[in-house]
């Protein structure tokens, strides 16, 4: 039997065959190129993303003024005008209520308007549609109303940027010329004219029935001054004692103001208007 003896000193070393230096260099070069292309792609993507962010169009939406302390039913009735002729920045969030005084000629509306304008936060601009150029067509009327309600219509009644109520007076018989008024009343047409006036008022009330409104009578303002409190409450104004420097043109009784008073008595007596004969108002 034969035995093989392993001698640790006899070591067998097996070496791999030598590779070509050119092939190795090509592998390293291709690897470097691949890494370079990958890095370039990442850089290009980051640059493109940064450019997009740089040119983003950021728009800030203006926040509306808070309607704090208001009932939901009142919110549609308040406005926040932005005048073109001056800055309202200090009172930009002070709500403004729009109003219009609908009246007939010689009804005391001018006196009532001076009472309103004695309030520091109210601007009632009178008969703004009295001037022909302001009512020549629909566009002129709308333009005039826009100026009034945007606080860009300046009159002696204009207040400051913190106005709380702004409006004007609209005569239902605007087309009639006040100069045609005569102290001698046509007794024959008196009842007819009174009925026509009532119809005009009824039509106005019907037309504006869906609009928040308050009905005032001259008699109420003269004899019941608490009505002025109701008006300020209607406009949501801080209460103030309203005054007027306007004086009554005719201070005597009606019988002394109408030339044909006897004819008027005969025409009205026995009708629903008879009480008018005894209504003399002293301011």
mmCIF file of C-alpha atoms in Angstrom:
data_model
loop_
_atom_site.group_PDB
_atom_site.id
_atom_site.type_symbol
_atom_site.label_atom_id
_atom_site.label_comp_id
_atom_site.label_asym_id
_atom_site.label_seq_id
_atom_site.Cartn_x
_atom_site.Cartn_y
_atom_site.Cartn_z
ATOM 1 C CA UNK A 1 0.000 0.000 0.000
ATOM 2 C CA UNK A 2 1.321 3.372 -0.940
ATOM 3 C CA UNK A 3 0.829 6.539 1.108
ATOM 4 C CA UNK A 4 0.991 10.144 -0.002
ATOM 5 C CA UNK A 5 2.547 12.577 2.339
ATOM 6 C CA UNK A 6 1.463 16.245 2.327
ATOM 7 C CA UNK A 7 4.224 18.642 2.979
ATOM 8 C CA UNK A 8 2.971 22.143 3.906
ATOM 9 C CA UNK A 9 6.097 23.573 2.519
ATOM 10 C CA UNK A 10 5.175 22.349 -0.888
ATOM 11 C CA UNK A 11 2.554 24.921 -1.909
ATOM 12 C CA UNK A 12 0.768 24.903 -5.227
ATOM 13 C CA UNK A 13 -0.086 28.409 -6.401
ATOM 14 C CA UNK A 14 -2.561 28.764 -9.225
ATOM 15 C CA UNK A 15 -2.582 32.225 -10.917
ATOM 16 C CA UNK A 16 -5.290 33.607 -13.167
ATOM 17 C CA UNK A 17 -4.286 34.304 -16.685
ATOM 18 C CA UNK A 18 -3.228 37.864 -17.324
ATOM 19 C CA UNK A 19 -5.882 40.147 -18.855
ATOM 20 C CA UNK A 20 -5.238 42.800 -21.402
ATOM 21 C CA UNK A 21 -4.667 46.270 -19.798
ATOM 22 C CA UNK A 22 -6.664 47.875 -22.653
ATOM 23 C CA UNK A 23 -9.830 45.930 -21.855
ATOM 24 C CA UNK A 24 -9.629 46.905 -18.186
ATOM 25 C CA UNK A 25 -9.241 50.533 -19.062
ATOM 26 C CA UNK A 26 -12.260 50.380 -21.340
ATOM 27 C CA UNK A 27 -14.398 48.926 -18.544
ATOM 28 C CA UNK A 28 -13.325 51.680 -16.134
ATOM 29 C CA UNK A 29 -13.971 54.340 -18.791
ATOM 30 C CA UNK A 30 -17.473 53.052 -19.544
ATOM 31 C CA UNK A 31 -18.290 52.941 -15.837
ATOM 32 C CA UNK A 32 -17.097 56.545 -15.408
ATOM 33 C CA UNK A 33 -19.149 57.670 -18.410
ATOM 34 C CA UNK A 34 -22.276 55.991 -17.037
ATOM 35 C CA UNK A 35 -21.816 57.671 -13.665
ATOM 36 C CA UNK A 36 -21.238 61.048 -15.331
ATOM 37 C CA UNK A 37 -24.387 60.774 -17.456
ATOM 38 C CA UNK A 38 -26.450 59.781 -14.413
ATOM 39 C CA UNK A 39 -25.159 62.729 -12.376
ATOM 40 C CA UNK A 40 -25.837 65.143 -15.260
ATOM 41 C CA UNK A 41 -29.428 63.927 -15.577
ATOM 42 C CA UNK A 42 -30.050 64.492 -11.870
ATOM 43 C CA UNK A 43 -28.611 68.018 -12.071
ATOM 44 C CA UNK A 44 -30.758 68.869 -15.102
ATOM 45 C CA UNK A 45 -33.906 67.700 -13.338
ATOM 46 C CA UNK A 46 -33.134 69.788 -10.266
ATOM 47 C CA UNK A 47 -32.431 72.863 -12.408
ATOM 48 C CA UNK A 48 -35.701 72.426 -14.298
ATOM 49 C CA UNK A 49 -37.662 72.071 -11.034
ATOM 50 C CA UNK A 50 -36.060 75.197 -9.575
ATOM 51 C CA UNK A 51 -36.891 77.195 -12.699
ATOM 52 C CA UNK A 52 -40.514 76.135 -12.503
ATOM 53 C CA UNK A 53 -40.738 77.269 -8.901
ATOM 54 C CA UNK A 54 -39.081 80.553 -9.762
ATOM 55 C CA UNK A 55 -41.736 81.417 -12.348
ATOM 56 C CA UNK A 56 -44.802 80.302 -10.429
ATOM 57 C CA UNK A 57 -47.565 82.924 -10.573
ATOM 58 C CA UNK A 58 -48.599 83.397 -6.965
ATOM 59 C CA UNK A 59 -51.977 85.113 -6.605
ATOM 60 C CA UNK A 60 -53.218 86.363 -3.258
ATOM 61 C CA UNK A 61 -56.982 86.263 -2.977
ATOM 62 C CA UNK A 62 -58.296 89.180 -0.966
ATOM 63 C CA UNK A 63 -60.118 88.056 2.122
ATOM 64 C CA UNK A 64 -63.618 89.548 2.487
ATOM 65 C CA UNK A 65 -64.371 91.689 5.490
ATOM 66 C CA UNK A 66 -65.831 89.646 8.343
ATOM 67 C CA UNK A 67 -69.535 90.178 8.975
ATOM 68 C CA UNK A 68 -69.135 89.973 12.722
ATOM 69 C CA UNK A 69 -72.128 90.775 14.874
ATOM 70 C CA UNK A 70 -74.563 90.633 11.949
ATOM 71 C CA UNK A 71 -77.530 88.388 11.491
ATOM 72 C CA UNK A 72 -77.521 86.249 8.368
ATOM 73 C CA UNK A 73 -80.542 88.123 7.030
ATOM 74 C CA UNK A 74 -78.658 91.424 7.279
ATOM 75 C CA UNK A 75 -75.510 90.370 5.413
ATOM 76 C CA UNK A 76 -77.006 90.901 1.898
ATOM 77 C CA UNK A 77 -77.923 94.470 2.911
ATOM 78 C CA UNK A 78 -74.407 95.611 3.802
ATOM 79 C CA UNK A 79 -71.700 96.686 1.395
ATOM 80 C CA UNK A 80 -68.016 97.561 1.481
ATOM 81 C CA UNK A 81 -67.456 100.295 -1.143
ATOM 82 C CA UNK A 82 -64.065 100.866 -2.754
ATOM 83 C CA UNK A 83 -63.990 104.513 -3.883
ATOM 84 C CA UNK A 84 -61.840 105.482 -6.848
ATOM 85 C CA UNK A 85 -61.321 109.077 -5.722
ATOM 86 C CA UNK A 86 -59.930 108.457 -2.230
ATOM 87 C CA UNK A 87 -58.701 105.703 0.050
ATOM 88 C CA UNK A 88 -61.102 104.081 2.475
ATOM 89 C CA UNK A 89 -58.405 101.882 3.971
ATOM 90 C CA UNK A 90 -58.990 102.998 7.553
ATOM 91 C CA UNK A 91 -62.668 102.037 7.414
ATOM 92 C CA UNK A 92 -62.494 99.424 4.658
ATOM 93 C CA UNK A 93 -64.320 96.863 6.790
ATOM 94 C CA UNK A 94 -66.945 99.256 8.129
ATOM 95 C CA UNK A 95 -70.218 98.101 6.537
ATOM 96 C CA UNK A 96 -72.251 100.631 4.554
ATOM 97 C CA UNK A 97 -75.984 100.400 3.947
ATOM 98 C CA UNK A 98 -77.524 101.843 0.802
ATOM 99 C CA UNK A 99 -80.886 103.591 0.863
ATOM 100 C CA UNK A 100 -83.202 105.666 -1.308
ATOM 101 C CA UNK A 101 -85.929 108.050 -0.153
ATOM 102 C CA UNK A 102 -88.968 107.695 -2.421
ATOM 103 C CA UNK A 103 -91.284 110.650 -2.101
ATOM 104 C CA UNK A 104 -93.636 113.067 -3.824
ATOM 105 C CA UNK A 105 -93.047 116.782 -4.270
ATOM 106 C CA UNK A 106 -93.905 119.077 -1.360
ATOM 107 C CA UNK A 107 -94.173 116.172 1.071
ATOM 108 C CA UNK A 108 -91.568 117.257 3.621
ATOM 109 C CA UNK A 109 -88.899 114.911 2.264
ATOM 110 C CA UNK A 110 -86.352 117.738 2.100
ATOM 111 C CA UNK A 111 -86.796 118.433 5.802
ATOM 112 C CA UNK A 112 -86.570 114.729 6.598
ATOM 113 C CA UNK A 113 -83.364 114.521 4.580
ATOM 114 C CA UNK A 114 -81.756 117.336 6.578
ATOM 115 C CA UNK A 115 -82.617 115.400 9.733
ATOM 116 C CA UNK A 116 -80.820 112.360 8.339
ATOM 117 C CA UNK A 117 -77.781 114.393 7.319
ATOM 118 C CA UNK A 118 -77.429 115.753 10.835
ATOM 119 C CA UNK A 119 -76.147 112.280 11.718
ATOM 120 C CA UNK A 120 -72.369 112.159 11.368
ATOM 121 C CA UNK A 121 -72.438 108.758 9.637
ATOM 122 C CA UNK A 122 -75.198 109.397 7.082
ATOM 123 C CA UNK A 123 -74.907 110.941 3.619
ATOM 124 C CA UNK A 124 -78.180 111.591 1.811
ATOM 125 C CA UNK A 125 -77.271 113.332 -1.433
ATOM 126 C CA UNK A 126 -80.592 114.892 -2.393
ATOM 127 C CA UNK A 127 -82.284 114.661 -5.790
ATOM 128 C CA UNK A 128 -79.326 113.292 -7.715
ATOM 129 C CA UNK A 129 -81.517 112.526 -10.744
ATOM 130 C CA UNK A 130 -82.816 116.080 -10.902
ATOM 131 C CA UNK A 131 -80.087 117.078 -13.371
ATOM 132 C CA UNK A 132 -81.137 116.104 -16.893
ATOM 133 C CA UNK A 133 -77.722 114.752 -17.905
ATOM 134 C CA UNK A 134 -77.848 112.244 -15.045
ATOM 135 C CA UNK A 135 -81.130 110.716 -16.245
ATOM 136 C CA UNK A 136 -80.816 111.149 -20.007
ATOM 137 C CA UNK A 137 -80.550 107.371 -20.491
ATOM 138 C CA UNK A 138 -80.176 104.145 -18.536
ATOM 139 C CA UNK A 139 -76.375 104.244 -18.684
ATOM 140 C CA UNK A 140 -76.307 107.758 -17.214
ATOM 141 C CA UNK A 141 -78.627 106.717 -14.373
ATOM 142 C CA UNK A 142 -76.567 103.605 -13.566
ATOM 143 C CA UNK A 143 -73.333 105.600 -13.674
ATOM 144 C CA UNK A 144 -74.793 108.165 -11.261
ATOM 145 C CA UNK A 145 -76.003 105.476 -8.858
ATOM 146 C CA UNK A 146 -72.607 103.745 -8.985
ATOM 147 C CA UNK A 147 -70.872 106.979 -8.002
ATOM 148 C CA UNK A 148 -73.280 107.589 -5.126
ATOM 149 C CA UNK A 149 -73.071 104.092 -3.685
ATOM 150 C CA UNK A 150 -69.317 103.884 -4.242
ATOM 151 C CA UNK A 151 -68.875 107.120 -2.206
ATOM 152 C CA UNK A 152 -67.492 108.920 -5.284
ATOM 153 C CA UNK A 153 -70.413 111.375 -5.567
ATOM 154 C CA UNK A 154 -69.502 114.547 -3.703
ATOM 155 C CA UNK A 155 -72.129 116.937 -2.364
ATOM 156 C CA UNK A 156 -72.523 119.061 0.745
ATOM 157 C CA UNK A 157 -73.948 115.935 2.396
ATOM 158 C CA UNK A 158 -70.788 113.885 1.837
ATOM 159 C CA UNK A 159 -69.218 112.745 5.082
ATOM 160 C CA UNK A 160 -65.967 110.849 5.562
ATOM 161 C CA UNK A 161 -64.600 107.441 4.672
ATOM 162 C CA UNK A 162 -66.397 105.930 7.675
ATOM 163 C CA UNK A 163 -69.928 106.657 6.446
ATOM 164 C CA UNK A 164 -72.357 103.977 7.593
ATOM 165 C CA UNK A 165 -75.300 104.791 5.321
ATOM 166 C CA UNK A 166 -75.406 106.540 1.953
ATOM 167 C CA UNK A 167 -78.303 107.278 -0.369
ATOM 168 C CA UNK A 168 -80.346 109.870 -2.217
ATOM 169 C CA UNK A 169 -83.865 111.174 -2.740
ATOM 170 C CA UNK A 170 -85.960 109.995 -5.664
ATOM 171 C CA UNK A 171 -89.099 111.948 -6.415
ATOM 172 C CA UNK A 172 -91.864 109.720 -7.767
ATOM 173 C CA UNK A 173 -93.133 112.659 -9.834
ATOM 174 C CA UNK A 174 -89.619 113.741 -10.803
ATOM 175 C CA UNK A 175 -90.722 114.868 -14.239
ATOM 176 C CA UNK A 176 -93.015 117.567 -12.886
ATOM 177 C CA UNK A 177 -91.459 120.971 -12.450
ATOM 178 C CA UNK A 178 -91.769 122.386 -8.983
ATOM 179 C CA UNK A 179 -92.138 125.872 -10.419
ATOM 180 C CA UNK A 180 -95.550 124.881 -11.788
ATOM 181 C CA UNK A 181 -96.873 124.616 -8.263
ATOM 182 C CA UNK A 182 -99.542 127.246 -7.614
ATOM 183 C CA UNK A 183 -101.299 128.135 -4.372
ATOM 184 C CA UNK A 184 -104.651 127.960 -6.161
ATOM 185 C CA UNK A 185 -105.726 124.322 -6.296
ATOM 186 C CA UNK A 186 -107.913 122.941 -9.062
ATOM 187 C CA UNK A 187 -110.866 121.740 -7.004
ATOM 188 C CA UNK A 188 -112.375 119.859 -9.951
ATOM 189 C CA UNK A 189 -109.322 117.616 -10.356
ATOM 190 C CA UNK A 190 -108.413 117.470 -6.667
ATOM 191 C CA UNK A 191 -110.030 114.097 -5.866
ATOM 192 C CA UNK A 192 -108.662 112.618 -9.088
ATOM 193 C CA UNK A 193 -105.144 113.870 -8.308
ATOM 194 C CA UNK A 194 -105.286 112.516 -4.762
ATOM 195 C CA UNK A 195 -106.320 109.099 -6.059
ATOM 196 C CA UNK A 196 -103.557 109.158 -8.670
ATOM 197 C CA UNK A 197 -101.031 109.975 -5.954
ATOM 198 C CA UNK A 198 -102.279 107.019 -3.916
ATOM 199 C CA UNK A 199 -101.967 104.737 -6.960
ATOM 200 C CA UNK A 200 -98.417 105.931 -7.591
ATOM 201 C CA UNK A 201 -97.459 105.207 -3.985
ATOM 202 C CA UNK A 202 -99.167 101.801 -4.088
ATOM 203 C CA UNK A 203 -97.295 100.888 -7.284
ATOM 204 C CA UNK A 204 -93.995 101.929 -5.722
ATOM 205 C CA UNK A 205 -94.666 99.822 -2.623
ATOM 206 C CA UNK A 206 -95.651 96.851 -4.788
ATOM 207 C CA UNK A 207 -92.547 97.214 -6.941
ATOM 208 C CA UNK A 208 -90.235 97.368 -3.936
ATOM 209 C CA UNK A 209 -92.092 94.836 -1.787
ATOM 210 C CA UNK A 210 -89.148 92.417 -1.911
ATOM 211 C CA UNK A 211 -86.773 95.179 -0.791
ATOM 212 C CA UNK A 212 -86.149 95.945 2.846
ATOM 213 C CA UNK A 213 -88.087 99.150 3.494
ATOM 214 C CA UNK A 214 -89.687 101.433 6.048
ATOM 215 C CA UNK A 215 -92.754 103.607 5.350
ATOM 216 C CA UNK A 216 -92.798 107.080 6.877
ATOM 217 C CA UNK A 217 -95.558 109.657 6.918
ATOM 218 C CA UNK A 218 -94.968 113.354 7.301
ATOM 219 C CA UNK A 219 -97.505 113.389 10.126
ATOM 220 C CA UNK A 220 -95.528 110.747 12.012
ATOM 221 C CA UNK A 221 -92.271 112.689 11.822
ATOM 222 C CA UNK A 222 -93.954 115.884 13.002
ATOM 223 C CA UNK A 223 -96.039 114.484 15.833
ATOM 224 C CA UNK A 224 -94.102 111.351 16.793
ATOM 225 C CA UNK A 225 -90.368 111.974 17.013
ATOM 226 C CA UNK A 226 -89.713 108.371 18.036
ATOM 227 C CA UNK A 227 -90.089 107.596 14.328
ATOM 228 C CA UNK A 228 -86.615 109.056 13.858
ATOM 229 C CA UNK A 229 -85.365 106.414 16.278
ATOM 230 C CA UNK A 230 -86.994 103.775 14.061
ATOM 231 C CA UNK A 231 -85.201 105.239 11.037
ATOM 232 C CA UNK A 232 -81.806 105.011 12.727
ATOM 233 C CA UNK A 233 -82.576 101.462 13.783
ATOM 234 C CA UNK A 234 -83.568 100.650 10.191
ATOM 235 C CA UNK A 235 -80.197 101.940 8.958
ATOM 236 C CA UNK A 236 -78.390 100.242 11.882
ATOM 237 C CA UNK A 237 -76.902 103.541 13.022
ATOM 238 C CA UNK A 238 -75.719 104.480 16.495
ATOM 239 C CA UNK A 239 -78.503 106.554 18.020
ATOM 240 C CA UNK A 240 -78.182 110.300 17.827
ATOM 241 C CA UNK A 241 -80.611 113.191 18.285
ATOM 242 C CA UNK A 242 -81.417 114.384 14.761
ATOM 243 C CA UNK A 243 -81.931 118.069 14.099
ATOM 244 C CA UNK A 244 -82.653 120.313 11.129
ATOM 245 C CA UNK A 245 -82.037 123.994 10.476
ATOM 246 C CA UNK A 246 -84.659 123.989 7.742
ATOM 247 C CA UNK A 247 -87.661 126.182 8.458
ATOM 248 C CA UNK A 248 -91.225 125.657 7.328
ATOM 249 C CA UNK A 249 -92.093 127.881 4.385
ATOM 250 C CA UNK A 250 -95.799 128.132 5.200
ATOM 251 C CA UNK A 251 -96.387 128.557 8.910
ATOM 252 C CA UNK A 252 -100.056 129.555 8.927
ATOM 253 C CA UNK A 253 -103.149 127.324 8.719
ATOM 254 C CA UNK A 254 -104.072 125.734 5.397
ATOM 255 C CA UNK A 255 -107.075 128.008 5.036
ATOM 256 C CA UNK A 256 -104.658 130.943 4.777
ATOM 257 C CA UNK A 257 -102.339 129.227 2.291
ATOM 258 C CA UNK A 258 -104.824 128.243 -0.424
ATOM 259 C CA UNK A 259 -106.560 130.941 -2.383
ATOM 260 C CA UNK A 260 -109.718 128.969 -3.166
ATOM 261 C CA UNK A 261 -110.064 127.284 0.209
ATOM 262 C CA UNK A 262 -113.858 127.308 0.010
ATOM 263 C CA UNK A 263 -113.808 125.283 -3.220
ATOM 264 C CA UNK A 264 -111.434 122.788 -1.640
ATOM 265 C CA UNK A 265 -113.729 122.299 1.340
ATOM 266 C CA UNK A 266 -116.685 121.582 -0.932
ATOM 267 C CA UNK A 267 -114.682 119.128 -3.063
ATOM 268 C CA UNK A 268 -113.272 117.127 -0.145
ATOM 269 C CA UNK A 269 -116.143 117.208 2.337
ATOM 270 C CA UNK A 270 -117.805 113.818 2.681
ATOM 271 C CA UNK A 271 -114.881 111.927 1.116
ATOM 272 C CA UNK A 272 -112.125 109.831 2.667
ATOM 273 C CA UNK A 273 -109.855 112.887 2.398
ATOM 274 C CA UNK A 274 -112.001 115.172 4.566
ATOM 275 C CA UNK A 275 -109.601 114.840 7.503
ATOM 276 C CA UNK A 276 -106.976 116.690 5.449
ATOM 277 C CA UNK A 277 -108.917 119.916 5.974
ATOM 278 C CA UNK A 278 -108.099 119.995 9.668
ATOM 279 C CA UNK A 279 -104.464 118.868 9.604
ATOM 280 C CA UNK A 280 -102.264 121.867 10.301
ATOM 281 C CA UNK A 281 -98.741 121.079 11.463
ATOM 282 C CA UNK A 282 -96.661 123.365 13.592
ATOM 283 C CA UNK A 283 -92.916 122.704 13.698
#
